[in-house]
């Protein structure tokens, strides 16, 4: 009886709001876009029917393509973003349903009291009441869940951007390395061609010629491998940008120079804990489960009320979670199992949240260390190794001028310089990849990201440098 | 000296920019007057005092150490110290020497003199001096540990003995000898005959042969080197910085040569048959004199070469042709006769400063270097250089010129201009056609190397070669 009174009071209170509208889907996509834009500097371009249209439309981008153009392309053309949009759409549908009471049950009827149908009547009322009684909680929980889903979709989009960035830097590095390897191969081939003339003049023997020829072939094979690597990285990028690898698009061909702005090591962790979307999502999950546990406990005598989540893993790895509100009559079961289950789920979510916090802490501190070291390495290449290798060519030239060394030693010095340049480009590439990982760990941009970055030197410039010219 | 040391690098840099043409003039200036005499220094007494009619020695690019008389003893004072030495403009090094120079100043005395030689050690390690070839008591012989205790840094030792012989001798350390010789510690010790020369000597030159491992671009000789030396010197100078030897036609000239290097050197003089009249074992009796045009001065030997001067410009040099080169590479792939053609362009695209040399020989090196087309390593002399009346000399190292003139005044050591050949005594061109005349020729024209056949290889066999 007490329950019935309580139910009646609450029903009266809730019925008034039963038909009110939920958040429109546009607002949700705007929220997602805003969150992504804050973190990436680009936002997904969604329209309900864009999926197919975009795949057909000719891609629009400046040429040669820059990183921000690549991100824009990925956010327009990557098939994954449409799947995320679809996920948002079905979640929104769930929300719509959860926000409304079930339609009246037509089977509900007053039976003759003399027939002893009182219990039946009561049962029928209870069912409607339960729906009504739970509506408020269900709507609150569903709305919270939808917000959580927005967060995970936004997190996936940020992750996509990070993948594009990492692939981008790897590709630019591969282009520069391929160009350097080509320069090395050309140098080795010049050396071998000269060796051939020395051999024809009778001045070196077959052994020396064989060694030179083998060295030139080896250098050319290395150059071809580097060319193949560049093609593979182009294909990887094409996949992310929704482009055909064999279409006529070109990226810029130089890695950006590492920015001068130092990393504020102590500020990044608080920043990460604030803006990591996956962390926000798991935090929301914890609070939703806390709320559900309360609801479950409050209403357990009405019937076991189970408010929680189902989750299942999709083949593509994404998780679908949905609110679950089930009530039943407490005839045999007064909800003990439902409460226990809700408690277990909450415990699990809290554990996942705590684990993620620890992961974030470690990712940030490791990321800072890796970026700092990568930066140190690029500086050593720039300030010391490359200038020394270039200077060694100039010194070698002086020795050749005074007939202390010959042309072969000179070309070899130049090859060593090219190798130093290549290692420098590799270090810059590694720097950017480490920095991208740190961005992902922090969950947003880093100080210096907004700097209008200088570019590294072009390989064509290196090839036309005078001996002794300091980079 | 300190000022010079401070400016050492700048000096080296500036010098290396001078074209070799300018070096010849500087090289001929006598160094004798650059040492400021400290106050209280012994007043120069003629080294041949007490023996009238003797000609003092002329140490090429060097000097004679003044002495003072303490009672009846001639007292000399040598200071062993690190010095800055210039092999030729464009190449300087931190060397060790005596009294500011390498070689140290020549000690000259007269047979019968009682000499006392003070030796102050300003080196970072101990030293001694051995008086090479001089007859003296065992305890004055200067072998560290054997004849005497070592002279520690900061210490001064006195050597004293009576000269019982005459001839061409040397002094050098006999302590850590390998290092101390390699960095320049050496000098000549000339003893004139008491009764005067049996035959008057009008000009008496002296120099020491030496080798140096002054690797290109470095500033200190490397004592570890045994054979691959960079510089070959007369009195620690290389051509074109070695002074010429001057004489008047008909004068009797003596050249005293000592060898403290690591190689034997066949010293060759153009224009005359000289007599070898003595060595570090003293003057030979007339019956043992040999008439030679080349005399090999072995390591640790001295030789006296005497001749009557005939007019002209005559080369005086070591006949090991690599010893008349300055710094050069010994492991360079031989460019002689290599037709590089368009490949030079390909290399220049990658190395714009590259200029190929040596296809027709190495003479072009001097042209390019003299004209400043090419820049060598710092503190490094070009391999060959020097100018004569008719063109490039293409020499370095152990090379200088004996200049004999009819009108060179006795005792005048100023360098005259190039020799003017009397009419009909100068070789001249008679044709510029290679097919000129009908010379008898034998042998075969040089052939090309047998062509290299390229082999095709299939994957199945994967076997290469013939
Ligand atoms: Cu020699």
Coordinates of C-alpha atoms and ligand atoms in Angstrom, one line a residue, chain B residues 264-266 318 320 323 398, ligand 1:
Chain B
X264 CA 119.6 8.4 -45.5
X265 CA 119.7 11.3 -48.0
X266 CA 121.7 11.3 -51.3
X318 CA 118.3 15.3 -51.9
X320 CA 115.0 11.0 -53.2
X323 CA 112.1 14.3 -50.3
X398 CA 115.2 19.4 -49.3
Ligands
LIG1 CU1 116.3 12.5 -48.8

